[in-house]
């Protein structure tokens, strides 16, 4: 609670106390007049058993209802006296209240701050004590609602205050458990991604089972795109491969819209667009090619130290250089923009991969050899072929690279 708001609260409370005090003064004057006209009664406060009416002389006929009112008014006077003491203590605490609240709010979220503020603004102890005082003096046959109405003081805690103090849900703990569950899921999926074909299929199944729970997490979605890509590569049926490619592309569109600043989402969406080019018409192939390039550039912008992004960009550039003049004109006509890339562009990206991660992959060495061959640097091309041959074929991509080497090495005079 801010200090100015605390002052307003205290001033309002003091004003209320002043009003009640005036009512009490009026009551005392009234009681004095009553005693003067009816001296046979006085309140015995020395017995220690609570306020009681006793007869001194005479026996005027005082109604039972007046006796009840006197009991309740005595309890009200006691509450007002306690309220004055609490207001004095609150007034003295105002200079340090700001620092105390700041200390309590540190390390808590907004919901905890609101709960702490509500606890500062209520004084349930005073209300419970007042409720107990009036309950003692309530006569038989009179309900609690009637006593509150006649006494003019509400003494019970509301249900909302009870909820604030005892029924608060541990939202922070629940959120932490959910985040930890997502981290554990990521670790498991990443391990399966590095595994066998059955591991990759299991990865996709697990992610689909948790899609509803974590579908609004960009880190979950890009792993789902990657899983679709993995299963596409290990699937043999053409129709099934196309279904996985289409599903992965749809998830990619959702992922980049959900979090445009996630580099992995742009990267794997670009990869799925490249895969879809295998199943689309010529016009859609060209369209997906431009989408591939745009999102790859965005991924590099967001995460410039990722070697995979540069490897894929190098392959895109090299593919464009291998198009015929007619193919380039058709692409420019259908897309409205020319395809521009050179062998030097491709070489620069493949070299960037080696700079970031030397020995990145067998296929990257193959493309380096092709680029050096195309620009006439055959000695460097042979060295790249030798480096590629020295690496084992541990994946389907490596097997593809090995096939390329079987024709590239003899042309460069390199022994397999």
Tab-separated table of C-alpha atoms in Angstrom:
chain	number	residue	atom	x	y	z
A	1	UNK	CA	0.000	0.000	0.000
A	2	UNK	CA	1.347	3.449	-0.930
A	3	UNK	CA	1.822	5.939	1.925
A	4	UNK	CA	-0.705	8.535	0.560
A	5	UNK	CA	-3.398	5.833	0.335
A	6	UNK	CA	-2.601	4.788	3.913
A	7	UNK	CA	-3.113	8.357	5.129
A	8	UNK	CA	-6.478	8.551	3.373
A	9	UNK	CA	-7.495	5.270	4.978
A	10	UNK	CA	-6.427	6.462	8.456
A	11	UNK	CA	-8.199	9.803	8.082
A	12	UNK	CA	-11.371	8.014	6.980
A	13	UNK	CA	-11.162	5.660	9.914
A	14	UNK	CA	-10.547	8.578	12.334
A	15	UNK	CA	-13.594	10.324	10.940
A	16	UNK	CA	-15.641	7.187	11.558
A	17	UNK	CA	-14.291	6.966	15.099
A	18	UNK	CA	-15.191	10.598	15.694
A	19	UNK	CA	-18.754	9.906	14.582
A	20	UNK	CA	-19.056	6.890	16.847
A	21	UNK	CA	-17.528	8.895	19.740
A	22	UNK	CA	-20.182	11.589	19.334
A	23	UNK	CA	-22.829	8.878	19.455
A	24	UNK	CA	-21.281	7.520	22.654
A	25	UNK	CA	-21.172	11.009	24.252
A	26	UNK	CA	-24.803	11.487	23.369
A	27	UNK	CA	-25.587	8.105	24.896
A	28	UNK	CA	-23.725	8.989	28.139
A	29	UNK	CA	-25.635	12.268	28.475
A	30	UNK	CA	-28.816	10.394	27.857
A	31	UNK	CA	-27.873	7.788	30.472
A	32	UNK	CA	-27.080	10.509	33.046
A	33	UNK	CA	-30.513	12.006	32.577
A	34	UNK	CA	-32.040	8.553	32.951
A	35	UNK	CA	-30.192	7.924	36.180
A	36	UNK	CA	-31.288	11.285	37.576
A	37	UNK	CA	-34.920	10.438	36.866
A	38	UNK	CA	-34.560	6.794	37.943
A	39	UNK	CA	-31.857	6.523	40.675
A	40	UNK	CA	-32.804	3.035	41.702
A	41	UNK	CA	-30.470	1.420	39.080
A	42	UNK	CA	-26.715	1.507	38.351
A	43	UNK	CA	-24.231	-0.668	36.442
A	44	UNK	CA	-22.143	-2.918	38.687
A	45	UNK	CA	-18.628	-3.212	37.075
A	46	UNK	CA	-16.783	-4.420	40.180
A	47	UNK	CA	-17.999	-7.981	40.088
A	48	UNK	CA	-15.648	-8.969	37.242
A	49	UNK	CA	-18.451	-10.986	35.605
A	50	UNK	CA	-19.424	-8.367	33.080
A	51	UNK	CA	-21.779	-5.408	33.247
A	52	UNK	CA	-24.904	-6.076	35.308
A	53	UNK	CA	-27.820	-3.948	36.399
A	54	UNK	CA	-28.460	-3.914	40.136
A	55	UNK	CA	-31.244	-2.371	42.241
A	56	UNK	CA	-30.313	0.046	45.004
A	57	UNK	CA	-33.562	1.413	46.272
A	58	UNK	CA	-37.017	1.272	45.009
A	59	UNK	CA	-38.153	-0.986	42.216
A	60	UNK	CA	-39.268	0.979	39.179
A	61	UNK	CA	-40.570	-1.121	36.367
A	62	UNK	CA	-37.801	-1.219	33.753
A	63	UNK	CA	-38.584	-3.279	30.643
A	64	UNK	CA	-36.379	-6.171	29.642
A	65	UNK	CA	-35.782	-4.599	26.223
A	66	UNK	CA	-34.179	-1.507	27.790
A	67	UNK	CA	-31.883	-3.765	29.789
A	68	UNK	CA	-30.768	-5.535	26.599
A	69	UNK	CA	-30.060	-2.230	24.866
A	70	UNK	CA	-27.907	-1.095	27.800
A	71	UNK	CA	-25.872	-4.302	27.628
A	72	UNK	CA	-25.213	-3.889	23.907
A	73	UNK	CA	-24.312	-0.234	24.216
A	74	UNK	CA	-21.776	-1.081	26.914
A	75	UNK	CA	-20.181	-3.621	24.541
A	76	UNK	CA	-20.133	-1.018	21.778
A	77	UNK	CA	-18.329	1.473	24.046
A	78	UNK	CA	-15.677	-1.147	24.752
A	79	UNK	CA	-15.182	-1.783	20.993
A	80	UNK	CA	-14.845	1.949	20.307
A	81	UNK	CA	-12.208	2.259	23.019
A	82	UNK	CA	-10.193	-0.619	21.486
A	83	UNK	CA	-10.623	0.898	18.028
A	84	UNK	CA	-9.135	4.199	19.249
A	85	UNK	CA	-6.063	2.353	20.541
A	86	UNK	CA	-5.581	0.556	17.238
A	87	UNK	CA	-5.960	3.778	15.249
A	88	UNK	CA	-3.267	5.425	17.374
A	89	UNK	CA	-0.929	2.480	16.697
A	90	UNK	CA	-1.698	2.649	12.958
A	91	UNK	CA	-1.023	6.405	12.896
A	92	UNK	CA	2.373	5.858	14.524
A	93	UNK	CA	3.230	3.135	11.988
A	94	UNK	CA	2.503	5.287	8.902
A	95	UNK	CA	6.059	6.749	8.539
A	96	UNK	CA	7.559	3.250	8.109
A	97	UNK	CA	4.597	1.610	6.391
A	98	UNK	CA	5.905	2.277	2.885
A	99	UNK	CA	9.215	0.512	3.510
A	100	UNK	CA	7.490	-2.400	5.229
A	101	UNK	CA	5.124	-2.961	2.316
A	102	UNK	CA	7.974	-2.720	-0.195
A	103	UNK	CA	9.876	-5.411	1.701
A	104	UNK	CA	6.851	-7.702	1.758
A	105	UNK	CA	6.206	-7.261	-1.954
A	106	UNK	CA	9.805	-8.034	-2.975
A	107	UNK	CA	10.077	-11.479	-4.533
A	108	UNK	CA	6.313	-11.960	-4.862
A	109	UNK	CA	4.137	-11.771	-7.956
A	110	UNK	CA	1.132	-9.486	-8.436
A	111	UNK	CA	-1.392	-11.890	-6.918
A	112	UNK	CA	0.644	-12.237	-3.725
A	113	UNK	CA	0.966	-8.451	-3.562
A	114	UNK	CA	-2.810	-8.064	-3.687
A	115	UNK	CA	-3.275	-10.649	-0.958
A	116	UNK	CA	-0.688	-8.904	1.222
A	117	UNK	CA	-2.424	-5.566	0.634
A	118	UNK	CA	-5.805	-6.999	1.613
A	119	UNK	CA	-4.347	-8.368	4.826
A	120	UNK	CA	-2.996	-4.902	5.717
A	121	UNK	CA	-6.350	-3.280	5.017
A	122	UNK	CA	-8.387	-5.571	7.299
A	123	UNK	CA	-8.319	-5.983	11.075
A	124	UNK	CA	-10.046	-9.321	11.641
A	125	UNK	CA	-8.759	-9.497	15.242
A	126	UNK	CA	-10.764	-6.434	16.238
A	127	UNK	CA	-13.854	-7.745	14.489
A	128	UNK	CA	-13.614	-11.149	16.145
A	129	UNK	CA	-13.092	-9.525	19.551
A	130	UNK	CA	-16.098	-7.250	19.063
A	131	UNK	CA	-18.177	-10.220	17.912
A	132	UNK	CA	-17.233	-12.091	21.070
A	133	UNK	CA	-18.143	-9.140	23.301
A	134	UNK	CA	-21.575	-8.729	21.831
A	135	UNK	CA	-22.191	-12.474	21.733
A	136	UNK	CA	-21.687	-12.626	25.530
A	137	UNK	CA	-24.332	-10.042	26.206
A	138	UNK	CA	-26.890	-11.269	23.636
A	139	UNK	CA	-30.039	-12.438	25.457
A	140	UNK	CA	-31.857	-15.643	24.768
A	141	UNK	CA	-34.231	-15.662	21.825
A	142	UNK	CA	-32.382	-12.913	19.960
A	143	UNK	CA	-30.538	-13.959	16.777
A	144	UNK	CA	-27.066	-12.785	15.776
A	145	UNK	CA	-28.527	-10.825	12.869
A	146	UNK	CA	-30.819	-8.889	15.203
A	147	UNK	CA	-27.963	-8.161	17.602
A	148	UNK	CA	-25.829	-6.784	14.809
A	149	UNK	CA	-28.670	-4.661	13.523
A	150	UNK	CA	-29.520	-3.195	16.913
A	151	UNK	CA	-25.907	-2.657	17.957
A	152	UNK	CA	-25.024	-1.043	14.648
A	153	UNK	CA	-21.700	-2.880	14.315
A	154	UNK	CA	-20.995	-5.743	11.875
A	155	UNK	CA	-18.766	-8.250	13.618
A	156	UNK	CA	-18.432	-11.293	11.384
A	157	UNK	CA	-15.660	-11.814	8.825
A	158	UNK	CA	-16.944	-12.078	5.282
A	159	UNK	CA	-16.450	-15.189	3.181
A	160	UNK	CA	-14.159	-13.313	0.839
A	161	UNK	CA	-11.817	-12.386	3.690
A	162	UNK	CA	-11.688	-16.019	4.801
A	163	UNK	CA	-10.859	-17.046	1.247
A	164	UNK	CA	-8.057	-14.468	1.068
A	165	UNK	CA	-6.444	-15.777	4.245
A	166	UNK	CA	-6.975	-19.546	4.064
A	167	UNK	CA	-8.172	-20.700	0.628
A	168	UNK	CA	-5.592	-19.084	-1.680
A	169	UNK	CA	-4.505	-21.424	-4.454
A	170	UNK	CA	-0.752	-21.950	-4.743
A	171	UNK	CA	-0.622	-20.656	-8.323
A	172	UNK	CA	3.127	-20.059	-8.261
A	173	UNK	CA	3.872	-23.631	-7.220
A	174	UNK	CA	1.568	-24.941	-9.925
A	175	UNK	CA	3.255	-22.792	-12.554
A	176	UNK	CA	6.694	-23.951	-11.464
A	177	UNK	CA	5.620	-27.580	-11.698
A	178	UNK	CA	4.253	-26.986	-15.215
A	179	UNK	CA	7.468	-25.276	-16.326
A	180	UNK	CA	9.575	-28.105	-14.904
A	181	UNK	CA	7.377	-30.652	-16.664
A	182	UNK	CA	7.928	-28.823	-19.960
A	183	UNK	CA	11.705	-28.723	-19.404
A	184	UNK	CA	11.758	-32.470	-18.711
A	185	UNK	CA	9.689	-33.075	-21.836
A	186	UNK	CA	12.112	-31.016	-23.933
A	187	UNK	CA	15.068	-33.020	-22.631
A	188	UNK	CA	13.372	-36.316	-23.439
A	189	UNK	CA	12.376	-35.194	-26.944
A	190	UNK	CA	15.882	-33.915	-27.700
A	191	UNK	CA	17.335	-37.282	-26.724
A	192	UNK	CA	14.862	-39.142	-28.947
A	193	UNK	CA	15.717	-36.794	-31.833
A	194	UNK	CA	19.286	-38.107	-31.724
A	195	UNK	CA	18.140	-41.745	-31.618
A	196	UNK	CA	16.924	-44.388	-34.040
A	197	UNK	CA	14.015	-44.252	-36.451
A	198	UNK	CA	11.679	-45.741	-33.855
A	199	UNK	CA	12.872	-43.121	-31.352
A	200	UNK	CA	11.955	-40.353	-33.763
A	201	UNK	CA	8.492	-41.809	-34.320
A	202	UNK	CA	8.032	-42.087	-30.556
A	203	UNK	CA	9.082	-38.445	-30.232
A	204	UNK	CA	6.261	-37.335	-32.535
A	205	UNK	CA	3.713	-39.448	-30.654
A	206	UNK	CA	4.731	-37.988	-27.293
A	207	UNK	CA	4.576	-34.424	-28.580
A	208	UNK	CA	1.116	-34.951	-30.071
A	209	UNK	CA	-0.091	-36.316	-26.715
A	210	UNK	CA	1.019	-33.075	-25.009
A	211	UNK	CA	-0.116	-30.744	-27.798
A	212	UNK	CA	-3.199	-29.496	-25.944
A	213	UNK	CA	-1.267	-28.861	-22.733
A	214	UNK	CA	1.761	-27.061	-24.179
A	215	UNK	CA	0.427	-25.865	-27.539
A	216	UNK	CA	1.001	-22.225	-26.589
A	217	UNK	CA	4.735	-22.696	-26.036
A	218	UNK	CA	6.990	-21.805	-28.970
A	219	UNK	CA	9.746	-24.099	-27.654
A	220	UNK	CA	7.258	-26.971	-27.755
A	221	UNK	CA	5.946	-26.105	-31.230
A	222	UNK	CA	9.315	-25.931	-32.987
A	223	UNK	CA	10.204	-29.328	-31.554
A	224	UNK	CA	6.925	-30.625	-32.961
A	225	UNK	CA	7.884	-29.254	-36.408
A	226	UNK	CA	11.269	-30.964	-36.111
A	227	UNK	CA	9.578	-34.238	-35.156
A	228	UNK	CA	7.367	-34.057	-38.252
A	229	UNK	CA	10.516	-33.483	-40.314
A	230	UNK	CA	12.266	-36.493	-38.730
A	231	UNK	CA	9.303	-38.801	-39.279
A	232	UNK	CA	8.978	-37.562	-42.866
A	233	UNK	CA	12.568	-38.577	-43.527
A	234	UNK	CA	12.188	-42.088	-42.081
A	235	UNK	CA	8.791	-42.787	-43.694
A	236	UNK	CA	8.785	-44.753	-46.962
A	237	UNK	CA	5.207	-44.332	-48.203
A	238	UNK	CA	4.895	-41.257	-50.425
A	239	UNK	CA	1.397	-40.340	-49.231
A	240	UNK	CA	2.439	-40.572	-45.573
A	241	UNK	CA	5.498	-38.419	-46.249
A	242	UNK	CA	3.301	-35.746	-47.819
A	243	UNK	CA	0.884	-35.819	-44.834
A	244	UNK	CA	3.746	-35.315	-42.383
A	245	UNK	CA	5.135	-32.465	-44.490
A	246	UNK	CA	1.768	-30.692	-44.649
A	247	UNK	CA	1.164	-31.140	-40.908
A	248	UNK	CA	4.621	-29.843	-40.083
A	249	UNK	CA	4.138	-26.789	-42.253
A	250	UNK	CA	0.840	-25.930	-40.556
A	251	UNK	CA	2.487	-26.160	-37.138
A	252	UNK	CA	5.316	-23.976	-38.457
A	253	UNK	CA	2.880	-21.250	-39.504
A	254	UNK	CA	1.330	-21.365	-36.035
A	255	UNK	CA	4.733	-21.250	-34.327
A	256	UNK	CA	6.072	-18.166	-36.150
A	257	UNK	CA	2.803	-16.319	-35.513
A	258	UNK	CA	2.837	-17.242	-31.827
A	259	UNK	CA	6.409	-16.035	-31.263
A	260	UNK	CA	8.013	-14.140	-34.176
A	261	UNK	CA	11.257	-13.795	-32.189
A	262	UNK	CA	11.942	-17.530	-31.870
A	263	UNK	CA	14.815	-18.395	-34.225
A	264	UNK	CA	14.168	-22.156	-34.089
A	265	UNK	CA	10.537	-21.676	-35.166
A	266	UNK	CA	11.643	-19.753	-38.275
A	267	UNK	CA	14.372	-22.313	-39.014
A	268	UNK	CA	12.185	-25.422	-38.868
A	269	UNK	CA	9.311	-23.711	-40.645
A	270	UNK	CA	11.725	-22.872	-43.454
A	271	UNK	CA	12.847	-26.518	-43.560
A	272	UNK	CA	9.244	-27.724	-43.834
A	273	UNK	CA	8.624	-25.277	-46.694
A	274	UNK	CA	11.635	-26.754	-48.457
A	275	UNK	CA	10.279	-30.276	-47.946
A	276	UNK	CA	6.836	-29.278	-49.258
A	277	UNK	CA	8.477	-28.169	-52.504
A	278	UNK	CA	8.862	-31.875	-53.338
A	279	UNK	CA	5.068	-32.362	-53.468
A	280	UNK	CA	3.728	-29.036	-54.820
A	281	UNK	CA	3.113	-27.648	-58.265
A	282	UNK	CA	5.796	-25.565	-59.952
A	283	UNK	CA	4.208	-22.293	-58.850
A	284	UNK	CA	3.951	-23.462	-55.228
A	285	UNK	CA	7.504	-24.767	-55.347
A	286	UNK	CA	8.743	-21.329	-56.307
A	287	UNK	CA	6.541	-19.697	-53.653
A	288	UNK	CA	7.831	-22.063	-50.969
A	289	UNK	CA	11.369	-21.364	-52.128
A	290	UNK	CA	10.976	-17.663	-51.377
A	291	UNK	CA	9.300	-18.428	-48.028
A	292	UNK	CA	12.210	-20.742	-47.234
A	293	UNK	CA	14.722	-17.967	-47.908
A	294	UNK	CA	12.818	-15.293	-45.953
A	295	UNK	CA	12.465	-17.360	-42.784
A	296	UNK	CA	16.017	-18.637	-43.015
A	297	UNK	CA	17.263	-15.059	-43.113
A	298	UNK	CA	15.089	-14.280	-40.079
A	299	UNK	CA	16.474	-17.273	-38.183
A	300	UNK	CA	20.044	-16.125	-38.860
A	301	UNK	CA	19.163	-12.598	-37.768
A	302	UNK	CA	17.751	-13.884	-34.471
A	303	UNK	CA	20.442	-16.531	-33.878
A	304	UNK	CA	23.575	-15.719	-35.896
A	305	UNK	CA	25.697	-18.470	-34.315
A	306	UNK	CA	23.670	-21.456	-35.556
A	307	UNK	CA	25.672	-23.471	-38.163
A	308	UNK	CA	22.598	-25.310	-39.491
A	309	UNK	CA	21.009	-22.068	-40.709
A	310	UNK	CA	24.137	-21.109	-42.691
A	311	UNK	CA	24.416	-24.634	-44.136
A	312	UNK	CA	20.825	-24.501	-45.410
A	313	UNK	CA	21.282	-20.989	-46.800
A	314	UNK	CA	24.409	-22.148	-48.614
A	315	UNK	CA	22.479	-25.038	-50.162
A	316	UNK	CA	19.705	-22.649	-51.272
A	317	UNK	CA	22.239	-20.354	-52.923
A	318	UNK	CA	23.994	-23.253	-54.645
A	319	UNK	CA	20.671	-24.656	-55.918
A	320	UNK	CA	19.779	-21.277	-57.442
A	321	UNK	CA	23.126	-21.158	-59.255
A	322	UNK	CA	22.347	-24.515	-60.888
A	323	UNK	CA	19.044	-23.308	-62.408
A	324	UNK	CA	18.962	-22.705	-66.123
A	325	UNK	CA	18.188	-19.310	-67.607
A	326	UNK	CA	14.669	-20.446	-68.554
A	327	UNK	CA	14.002	-21.766	-65.041
A	328	UNK	CA	15.079	-18.447	-63.548
A	329	UNK	CA	12.824	-16.482	-65.903
A	330	UNK	CA	9.847	-18.716	-65.066
A	331	UNK	CA	10.520	-18.271	-61.360
A	332	UNK	CA	10.774	-14.501	-61.735
A	333	UNK	CA	7.547	-14.393	-63.737
A	334	UNK	CA	5.540	-16.498	-61.309
A	335	UNK	CA	6.849	-14.889	-58.134
A	336	UNK	CA	7.343	-11.326	-59.324
A	337	UNK	CA	10.910	-11.269	-57.973
A	338	UNK	CA	14.145	-12.585	-59.495
A	339	UNK	CA	16.161	-15.393	-57.940
A	340	UNK	CA	19.622	-13.989	-57.318
A	341	UNK	CA	22.521	-15.986	-55.859
A	342	UNK	CA	26.096	-16.864	-56.826
A	343	UNK	CA	28.548	-19.655	-56.118
A	344	UNK	CA	30.534	-17.203	-54.000
A	345	UNK	CA	27.422	-16.635	-51.860
A	346	UNK	CA	27.061	-20.366	-51.346
A	347	UNK	CA	30.782	-20.796	-50.574
A	348	UNK	CA	30.708	-17.983	-48.037
A	349	UNK	CA	27.851	-19.657	-46.132
A	350	UNK	CA	29.501	-23.107	-46.140
A	351	UNK	CA	32.734	-21.590	-44.849
A	352	UNK	CA	30.761	-19.850	-42.107
A	353	UNK	CA	29.532	-23.268	-40.999
A	354	UNK	CA	33.132	-24.480	-40.663
A	355	UNK	CA	34.036	-21.336	-38.784
A	356	UNK	CA	31.262	-21.851	-36.250
A	357	UNK	CA	31.706	-25.623	-35.955
A	358	UNK	CA	34.700	-27.263	-37.654
A	359	UNK	CA	33.866	-30.677	-39.092
A	360	UNK	CA	30.150	-29.861	-38.922
A	361	UNK	CA	29.020	-32.564	-41.358
A	362	UNK	CA	30.077	-34.789	-44.214
A	363	UNK	CA	27.602	-33.066	-46.540
A	364	UNK	CA	28.952	-29.598	-45.777
A	365	UNK	CA	32.415	-30.736	-46.964
A	366	UNK	CA	30.828	-32.086	-50.152
A	367	UNK	CA	29.236	-28.734	-50.935
A	368	UNK	CA	32.495	-26.942	-50.178
A	369	UNK	CA	34.203	-29.241	-52.696
A	370	UNK	CA	31.561	-28.445	-55.323
A	371	UNK	CA	31.892	-24.694	-54.793
A	372	UNK	CA	35.710	-24.778	-55.051
A	373	UNK	CA	35.431	-26.938	-58.157
A	374	UNK	CA	32.989	-24.507	-59.807
A	375	UNK	CA	35.240	-21.478	-59.210
A	376	UNK	CA	38.329	-23.373	-60.495
A	377	UNK	CA	40.128	-24.036	-57.180
A	378	UNK	CA	40.557	-27.774	-57.680
A	379	UNK	CA	43.248	-28.267	-55.026
A	380	UNK	CA	40.962	-26.925	-52.309
A	381	UNK	CA	38.144	-28.991	-53.761
A	382	UNK	CA	40.241	-32.166	-53.404
A	383	UNK	CA	41.040	-31.317	-49.777
A	384	UNK	CA	37.352	-30.938	-49.020
A	385	UNK	CA	36.660	-34.321	-50.649
A	386	UNK	CA	39.378	-35.953	-48.551
A	387	UNK	CA	37.912	-34.389	-45.395
A	388	UNK	CA	34.463	-35.698	-46.320
A	389	UNK	CA	35.784	-39.208	-47.007
A	390	UNK	CA	37.436	-39.302	-43.577
A	391	UNK	CA	34.056	-38.946	-41.837
A	392	UNK	CA	31.766	-41.890	-41.158
A	393	UNK	CA	28.263	-42.071	-42.625
A	394	UNK	CA	26.118	-41.974	-39.505
A	395	UNK	CA	22.835	-40.662	-40.930
A	396	UNK	CA	20.775	-40.587	-44.097
A	397	UNK	CA	22.253	-37.192	-44.891
A	398	UNK	CA	25.736	-38.713	-44.621
A	399	UNK	CA	24.657	-41.514	-46.944
A	400	UNK	CA	23.504	-38.872	-49.438
A	401	UNK	CA	26.904	-37.196	-49.137
A	402	UNK	CA	28.662	-40.511	-49.750
A	403	UNK	CA	26.767	-40.963	-53.007
A	404	UNK	CA	27.862	-37.497	-54.094
A	405	UNK	CA	31.472	-38.367	-53.301
A	406	UNK	CA	31.360	-41.480	-55.470
A	407	UNK	CA	31.078	-39.261	-58.560
A	408	UNK	CA	32.867	-36.140	-57.304
A	409	UNK	CA	36.094	-37.739	-56.103
A	410	UNK	CA	37.051	-39.452	-59.383
A	411	UNK	CA	36.445	-36.210	-61.271
A	412	UNK	CA	38.891	-34.431	-58.944
A	413	UNK	CA	41.412	-37.257	-58.838
A	414	UNK	CA	40.738	-38.240	-55.251
A	415	UNK	CA	40.824	-41.920	-54.282
A	416	UNK	CA	37.857	-43.185	-52.298
